[in-house]
Short mmCIF file of C-alpha atoms in Angstrom, two decimals:
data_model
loop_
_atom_site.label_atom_id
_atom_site.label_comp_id
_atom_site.label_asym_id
_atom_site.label_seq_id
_atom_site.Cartn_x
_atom_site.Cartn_y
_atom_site.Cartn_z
CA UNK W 1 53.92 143.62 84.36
CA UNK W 2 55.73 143.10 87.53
CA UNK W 3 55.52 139.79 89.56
CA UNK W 4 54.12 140.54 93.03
CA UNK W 5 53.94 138.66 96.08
CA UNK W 6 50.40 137.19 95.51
CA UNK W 7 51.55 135.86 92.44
CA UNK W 8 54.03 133.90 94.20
CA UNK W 9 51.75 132.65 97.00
CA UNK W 10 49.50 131.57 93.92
CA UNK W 11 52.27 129.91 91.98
CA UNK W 12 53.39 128.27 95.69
CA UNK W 13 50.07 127.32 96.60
CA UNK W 14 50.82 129.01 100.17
CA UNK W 15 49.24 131.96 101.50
CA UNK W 16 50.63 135.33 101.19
CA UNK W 17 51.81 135.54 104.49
CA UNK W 18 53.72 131.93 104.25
CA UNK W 19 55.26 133.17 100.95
CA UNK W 20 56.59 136.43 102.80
CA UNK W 21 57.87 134.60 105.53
CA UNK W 22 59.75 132.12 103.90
CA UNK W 23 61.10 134.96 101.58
CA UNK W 24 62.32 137.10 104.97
CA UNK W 25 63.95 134.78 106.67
CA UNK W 26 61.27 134.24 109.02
CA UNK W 27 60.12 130.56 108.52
CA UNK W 28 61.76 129.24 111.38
CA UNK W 29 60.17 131.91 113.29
CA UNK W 30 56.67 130.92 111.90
CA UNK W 31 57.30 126.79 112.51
CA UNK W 32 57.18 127.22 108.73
CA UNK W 33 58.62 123.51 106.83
CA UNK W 34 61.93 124.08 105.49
CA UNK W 35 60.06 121.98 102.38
CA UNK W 36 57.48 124.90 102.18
CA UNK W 37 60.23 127.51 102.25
CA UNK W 38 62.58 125.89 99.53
CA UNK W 39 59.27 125.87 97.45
CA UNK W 40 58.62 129.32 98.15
CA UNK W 41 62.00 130.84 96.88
CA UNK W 42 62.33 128.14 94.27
CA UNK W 43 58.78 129.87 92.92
CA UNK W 44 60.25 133.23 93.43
CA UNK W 45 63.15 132.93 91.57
CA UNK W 46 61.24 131.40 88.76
CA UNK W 47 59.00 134.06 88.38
CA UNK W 48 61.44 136.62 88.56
CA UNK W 49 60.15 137.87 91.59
CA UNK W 50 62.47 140.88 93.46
CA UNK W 51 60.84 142.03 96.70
CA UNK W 52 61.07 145.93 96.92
CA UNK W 53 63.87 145.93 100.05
CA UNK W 54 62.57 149.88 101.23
CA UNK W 55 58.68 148.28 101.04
CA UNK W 56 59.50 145.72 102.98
CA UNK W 57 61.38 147.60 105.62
CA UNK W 58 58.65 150.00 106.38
CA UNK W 59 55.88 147.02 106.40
CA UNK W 60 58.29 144.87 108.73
CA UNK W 61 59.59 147.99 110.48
CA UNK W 62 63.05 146.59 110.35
CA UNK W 63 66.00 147.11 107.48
CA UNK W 64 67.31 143.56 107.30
CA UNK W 65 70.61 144.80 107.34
CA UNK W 66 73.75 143.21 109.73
CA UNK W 67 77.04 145.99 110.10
CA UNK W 68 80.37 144.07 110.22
CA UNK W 69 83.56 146.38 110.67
CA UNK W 70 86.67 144.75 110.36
CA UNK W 71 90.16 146.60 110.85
CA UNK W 72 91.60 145.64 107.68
CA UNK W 73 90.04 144.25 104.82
CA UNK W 74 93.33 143.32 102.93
CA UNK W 75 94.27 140.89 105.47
CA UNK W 76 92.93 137.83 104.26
CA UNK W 77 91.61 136.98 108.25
CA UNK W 78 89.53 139.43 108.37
CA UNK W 79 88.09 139.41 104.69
CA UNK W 80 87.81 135.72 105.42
CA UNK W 81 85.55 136.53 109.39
CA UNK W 82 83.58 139.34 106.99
CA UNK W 83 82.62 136.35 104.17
CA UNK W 84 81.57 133.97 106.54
CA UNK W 85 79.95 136.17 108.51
CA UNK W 86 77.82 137.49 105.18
CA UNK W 87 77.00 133.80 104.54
CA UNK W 88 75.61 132.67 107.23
CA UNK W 89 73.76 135.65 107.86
CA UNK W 90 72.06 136.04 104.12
CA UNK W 91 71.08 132.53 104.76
CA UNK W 92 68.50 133.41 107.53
CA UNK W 93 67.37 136.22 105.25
CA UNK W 94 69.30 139.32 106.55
CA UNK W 95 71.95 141.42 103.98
CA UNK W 96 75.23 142.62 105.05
CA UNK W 97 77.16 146.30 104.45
CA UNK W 98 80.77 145.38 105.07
CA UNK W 99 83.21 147.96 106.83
CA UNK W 100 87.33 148.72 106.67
CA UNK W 101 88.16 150.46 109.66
CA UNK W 102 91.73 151.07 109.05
CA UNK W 103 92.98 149.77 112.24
CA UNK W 104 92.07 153.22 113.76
CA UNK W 105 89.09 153.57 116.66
CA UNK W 106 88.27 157.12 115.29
CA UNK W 107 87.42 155.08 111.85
CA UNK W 108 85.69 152.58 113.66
CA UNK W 109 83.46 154.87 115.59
CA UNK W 110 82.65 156.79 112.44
CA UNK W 111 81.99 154.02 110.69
CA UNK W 112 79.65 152.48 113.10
CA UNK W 113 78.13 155.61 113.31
CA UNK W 114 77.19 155.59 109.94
CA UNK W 115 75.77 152.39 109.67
CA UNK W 116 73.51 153.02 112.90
CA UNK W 117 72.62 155.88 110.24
CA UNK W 118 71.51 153.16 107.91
CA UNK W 119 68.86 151.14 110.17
CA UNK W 120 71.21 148.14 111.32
CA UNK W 121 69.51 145.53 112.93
CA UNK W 122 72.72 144.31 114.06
CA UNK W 123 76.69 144.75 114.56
CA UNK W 124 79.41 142.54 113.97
CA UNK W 125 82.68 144.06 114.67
CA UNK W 126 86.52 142.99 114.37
CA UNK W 127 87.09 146.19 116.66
CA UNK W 128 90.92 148.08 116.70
CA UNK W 129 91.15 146.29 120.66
CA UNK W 130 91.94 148.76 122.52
CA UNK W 131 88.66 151.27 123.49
CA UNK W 132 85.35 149.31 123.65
CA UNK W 133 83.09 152.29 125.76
CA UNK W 134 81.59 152.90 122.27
CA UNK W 135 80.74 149.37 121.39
CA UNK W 136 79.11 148.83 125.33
CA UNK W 137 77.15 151.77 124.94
CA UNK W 138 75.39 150.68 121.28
CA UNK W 139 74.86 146.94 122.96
CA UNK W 140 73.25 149.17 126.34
CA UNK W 141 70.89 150.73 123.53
CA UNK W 142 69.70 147.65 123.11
CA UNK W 143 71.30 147.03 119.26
CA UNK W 144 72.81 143.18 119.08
CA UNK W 145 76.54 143.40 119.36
CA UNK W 146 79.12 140.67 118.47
CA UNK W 147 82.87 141.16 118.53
CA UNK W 148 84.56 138.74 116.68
CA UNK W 149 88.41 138.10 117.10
CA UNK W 150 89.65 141.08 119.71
CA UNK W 151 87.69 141.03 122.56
CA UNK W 152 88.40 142.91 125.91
CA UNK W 153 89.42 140.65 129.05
CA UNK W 154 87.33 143.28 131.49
CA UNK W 155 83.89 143.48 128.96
CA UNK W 156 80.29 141.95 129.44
CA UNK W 157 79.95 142.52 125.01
CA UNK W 158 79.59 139.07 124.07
CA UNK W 159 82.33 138.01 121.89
CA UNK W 160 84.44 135.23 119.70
CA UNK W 161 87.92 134.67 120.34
CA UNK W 162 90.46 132.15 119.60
CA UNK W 163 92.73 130.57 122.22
CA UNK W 164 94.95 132.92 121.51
CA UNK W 165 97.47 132.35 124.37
CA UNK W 166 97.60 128.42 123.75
CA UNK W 167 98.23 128.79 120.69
CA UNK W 168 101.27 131.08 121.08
CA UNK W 169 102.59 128.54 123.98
CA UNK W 170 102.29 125.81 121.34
CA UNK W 171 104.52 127.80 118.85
CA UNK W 172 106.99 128.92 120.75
CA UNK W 173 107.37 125.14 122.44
CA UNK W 174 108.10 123.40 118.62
CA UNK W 175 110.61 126.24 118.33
CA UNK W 176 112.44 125.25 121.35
CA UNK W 177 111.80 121.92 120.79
CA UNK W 178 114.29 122.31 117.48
CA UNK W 179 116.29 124.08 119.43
CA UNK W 180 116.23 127.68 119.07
CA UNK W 181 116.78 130.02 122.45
CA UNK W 182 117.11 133.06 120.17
CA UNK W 183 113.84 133.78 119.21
CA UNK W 184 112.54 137.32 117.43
CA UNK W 185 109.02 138.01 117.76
CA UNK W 186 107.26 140.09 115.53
CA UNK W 187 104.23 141.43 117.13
CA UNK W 188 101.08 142.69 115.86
CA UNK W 189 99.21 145.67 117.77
CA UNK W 190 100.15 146.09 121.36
CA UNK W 191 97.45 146.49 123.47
CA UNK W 192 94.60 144.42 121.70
CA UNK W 193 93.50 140.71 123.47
CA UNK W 194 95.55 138.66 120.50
CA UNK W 195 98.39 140.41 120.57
CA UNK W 196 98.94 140.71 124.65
CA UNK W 197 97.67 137.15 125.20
CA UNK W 198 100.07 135.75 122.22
CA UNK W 199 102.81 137.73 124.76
CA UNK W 200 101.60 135.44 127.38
CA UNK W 201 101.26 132.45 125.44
CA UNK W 202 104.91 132.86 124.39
CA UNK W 203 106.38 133.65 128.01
CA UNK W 204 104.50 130.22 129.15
CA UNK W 205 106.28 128.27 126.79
CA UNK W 206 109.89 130.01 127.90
CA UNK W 207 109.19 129.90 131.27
CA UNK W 208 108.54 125.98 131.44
CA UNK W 209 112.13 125.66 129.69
CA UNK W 210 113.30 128.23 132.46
CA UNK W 211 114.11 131.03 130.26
CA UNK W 212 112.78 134.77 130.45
CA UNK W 213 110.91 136.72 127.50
CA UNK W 214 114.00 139.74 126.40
CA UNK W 215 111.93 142.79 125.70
CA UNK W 216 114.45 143.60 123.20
CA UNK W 217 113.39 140.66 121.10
CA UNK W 218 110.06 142.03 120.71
CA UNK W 219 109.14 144.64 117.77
CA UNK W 220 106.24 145.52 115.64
CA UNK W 221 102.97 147.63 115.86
CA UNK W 222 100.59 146.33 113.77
CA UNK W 223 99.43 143.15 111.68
CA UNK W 224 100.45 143.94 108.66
CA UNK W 225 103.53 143.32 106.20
CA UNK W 226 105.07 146.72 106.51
CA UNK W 227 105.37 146.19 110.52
CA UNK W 228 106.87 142.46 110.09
CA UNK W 229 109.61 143.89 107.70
CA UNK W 230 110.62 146.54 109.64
CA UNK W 231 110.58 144.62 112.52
CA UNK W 232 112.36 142.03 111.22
CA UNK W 233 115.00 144.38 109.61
CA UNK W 234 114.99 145.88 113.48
CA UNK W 235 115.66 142.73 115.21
CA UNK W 236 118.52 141.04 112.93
CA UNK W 237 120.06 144.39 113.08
CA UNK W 238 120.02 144.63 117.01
CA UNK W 239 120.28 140.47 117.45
CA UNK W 240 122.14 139.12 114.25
CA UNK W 241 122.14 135.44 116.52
CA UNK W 242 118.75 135.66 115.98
CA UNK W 243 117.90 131.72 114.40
CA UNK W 244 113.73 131.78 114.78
CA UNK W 245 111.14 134.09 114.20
CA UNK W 246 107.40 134.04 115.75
CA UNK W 247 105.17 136.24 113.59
CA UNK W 248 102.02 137.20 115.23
CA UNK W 249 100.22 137.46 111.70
CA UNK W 250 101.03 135.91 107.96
CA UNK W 251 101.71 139.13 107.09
CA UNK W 252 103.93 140.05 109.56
CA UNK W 253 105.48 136.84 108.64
CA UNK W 254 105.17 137.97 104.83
CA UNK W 255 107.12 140.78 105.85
CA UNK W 256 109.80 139.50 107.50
CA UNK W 257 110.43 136.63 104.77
CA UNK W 258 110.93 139.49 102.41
CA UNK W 259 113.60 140.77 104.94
CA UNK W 260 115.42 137.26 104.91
CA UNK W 261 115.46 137.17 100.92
CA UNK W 262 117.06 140.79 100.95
CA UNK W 263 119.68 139.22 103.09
CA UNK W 264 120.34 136.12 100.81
CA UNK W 265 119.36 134.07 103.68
CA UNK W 266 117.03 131.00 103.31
CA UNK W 267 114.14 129.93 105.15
CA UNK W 268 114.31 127.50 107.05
CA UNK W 269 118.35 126.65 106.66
CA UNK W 270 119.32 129.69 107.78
CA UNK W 271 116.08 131.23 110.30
CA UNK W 272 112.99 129.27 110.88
CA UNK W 273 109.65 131.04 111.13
CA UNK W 274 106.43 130.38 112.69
CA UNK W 275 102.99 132.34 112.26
CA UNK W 276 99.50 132.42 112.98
CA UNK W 277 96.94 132.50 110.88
CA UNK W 278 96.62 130.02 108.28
CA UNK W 279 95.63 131.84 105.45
CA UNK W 280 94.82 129.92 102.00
CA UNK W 281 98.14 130.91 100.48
CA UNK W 282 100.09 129.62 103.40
CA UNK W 283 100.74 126.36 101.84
CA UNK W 284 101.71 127.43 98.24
CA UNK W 285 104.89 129.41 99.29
CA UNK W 286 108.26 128.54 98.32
CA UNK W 287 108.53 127.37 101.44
CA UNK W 288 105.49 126.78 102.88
CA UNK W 289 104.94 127.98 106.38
CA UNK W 290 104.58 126.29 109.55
CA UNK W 291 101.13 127.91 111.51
CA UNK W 292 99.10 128.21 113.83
CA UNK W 293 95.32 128.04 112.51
CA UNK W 294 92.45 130.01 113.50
CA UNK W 295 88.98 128.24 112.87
CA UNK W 296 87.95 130.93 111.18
CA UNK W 297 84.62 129.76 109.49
CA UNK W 298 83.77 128.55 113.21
CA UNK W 299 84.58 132.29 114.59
CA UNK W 300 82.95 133.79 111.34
CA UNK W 301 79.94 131.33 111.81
CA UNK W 302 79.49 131.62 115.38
CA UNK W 303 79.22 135.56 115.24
CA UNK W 304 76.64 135.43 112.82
CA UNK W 305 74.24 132.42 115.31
CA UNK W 306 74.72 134.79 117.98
CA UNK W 307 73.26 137.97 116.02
CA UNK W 308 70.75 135.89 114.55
CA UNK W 309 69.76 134.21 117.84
CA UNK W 310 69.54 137.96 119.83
CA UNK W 311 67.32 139.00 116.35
CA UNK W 312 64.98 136.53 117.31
CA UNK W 313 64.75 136.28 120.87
CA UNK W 314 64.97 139.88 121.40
CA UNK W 315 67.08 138.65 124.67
CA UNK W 316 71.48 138.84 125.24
CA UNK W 317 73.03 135.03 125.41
CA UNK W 318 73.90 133.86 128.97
CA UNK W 319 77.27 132.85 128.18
CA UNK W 320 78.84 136.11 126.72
CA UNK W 321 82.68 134.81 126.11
CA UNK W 322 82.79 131.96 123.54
CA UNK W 323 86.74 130.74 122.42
CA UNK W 324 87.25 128.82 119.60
CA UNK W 325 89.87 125.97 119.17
CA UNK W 326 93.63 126.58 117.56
CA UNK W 327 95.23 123.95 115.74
CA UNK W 328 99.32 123.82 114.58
CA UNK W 329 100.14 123.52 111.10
CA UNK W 330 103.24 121.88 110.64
CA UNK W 331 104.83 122.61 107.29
CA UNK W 332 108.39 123.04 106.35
CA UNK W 333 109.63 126.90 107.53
CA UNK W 334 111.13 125.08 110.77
CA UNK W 335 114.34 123.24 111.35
CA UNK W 336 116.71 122.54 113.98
CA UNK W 337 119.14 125.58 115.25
CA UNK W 338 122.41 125.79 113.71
CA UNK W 339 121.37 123.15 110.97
#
């Protein structure tokens, strides 16, 4: 015989209603003790109890369920902004259906589209960067919407960022502080907030040393390892002077390393290289590589409080921008030019 909800309340010694609160995520809500709720699921779990999710959806008249779409899953970033997203918001009771948009907006759209299909309560979204009239009309409807990462300079969405363009500045200054003038940077996806205020970032830092961003020291078109080597094959071709790279993304960086081996060159005697993103594996490389970090459990973390708080309040935060801290990493992938 199945365990129901009344035999949990029992068990408890709440009422039913307590017990279904504390089980939904809704104790807060209710000015229900966080004692009384931790005794509530302990009981639960105990008696084997499983709530029926589609019972519960039509009693409730809501699903539960939080959409995150993120543009690539295989970067560890965004698998990283997608966990810590699904933790924090399983902890207030809601589940999470996880989306790969494959850096394309068409995917993205489709995708979203979809999950709208399923009853989301809520979207969390890594979006492509560069069209955002879908995601302003689903927010307009009235649906939560959080963009995490790439946000749009000219939007009212409410979104996380990281300080993207400080954090580019402070790169490119510890390259020229060793030194280097001839610097390749390996870009991620033109157009998106990241990548154009990296671009910034980096022409700050020249531009207080007097020198001028070269165009032709720029390639790359996406975040990924297949646009770092090519660019990096690119670049020493066109600019073999070239004694410092600035990779937008590990895997650009992951790229280009690959690149430097082919050439029986060595990092950092013979090119230095500088990234953002610390991903885990950053400091188990051969050499491991100097960064710049993203707080990601802060941006992952954040994104999930501000769903949660709209799911609650039924009302859009005031402050709609919210950037997030970068801090350098400084490993051993950088040494002086012409060491």
């Amino acid at each position: 015989m199945s365990v129901t909800l009344q035999d949990v309340a029992n068990a408890a010694g709440v009422s039913v209603s307590v017990a279904s609160r504390s089980l939904n995520g809704r104790a807060r809500e209710y000015r229900i003790s966080e004692a009384t709720e931790k005794t509530v699921k302990k009981t639960a779990a105990k008696l084997g109890f499983r709530p029926s999710q589609v019972a519960r959806s039509l009693r409730l008249k809501r699903s539960g369920l939080v959409g995150v779409v993120v543009p690539d899953l295989s970067n560890p970033f965004f698998a990283s902004i997608a966990r810590e997203v699904t933790l924090a918001t399983e902890h207030d009771g809601y589940s999470v259906i996880v989306a790969d948009s494959r850096e394309t907006t068409a995917n993205e759209e489709k995708l979203i589209e979809q999950l709208l299909g399923r009853q989301i309560e809520a979207l969390v979204v890594c979006p492509v960067g560069r069209q955002h009239e879908h995601l302003t009309a689903i927010d307009a409807s009235g649906l939560p919407v959080v963009l995490v990462d790439r946000g749009f300079a000219k939007s009212k969405l409410v979104q996380v960022t990281s300080d993207h363009r400080c954090g580019a500045q402070r790169a490119t200054e510890l390259l020229l502080e060793h030194g280097h003038r001839s610097i390749g940077v390996l870009q991620g996806l033109p157009g998106t907030l990241p990548n154009d205020q990296r671009i910034e970032g980096l022409r700050d830092a020249l531009a207080k040393h007097d020198l001028q961003l070269d165009s032709s020291m720029i390639a790359g078109h996406s975040f990924s390892e297949h646009s770092g080597y090519e660019s990096a094959k690119q670049l020493l071709s066109m600019h073999p002077n070239i004694t410092a790279f600035f990779a937008f993304s590990t895997p650009n960086a992951l790229g280009a390393l690959r690149v430097i081996s082919e050439k029986g060159l060595r990092v950092p005697n013979d090119l230095s290289i500088v990234t953002f993103d610390d991903i885990p594996f950053a400091d188990f490389m051969n050499v491991p590589l100097t960064t710049i970090a993203q707080d990601v459990p802060a941006l992952g973390r954040t994104a999930a409080e501000l769903i949660i708080q709209q799911l609650r309040s039924g009302k859009r935060p005031r402050t709609k921008k919210h950037s997030m801290n970068v801090q350098l990493v400084n490993r051993d992938s950088i040494c002086e030019a012409g060491r």
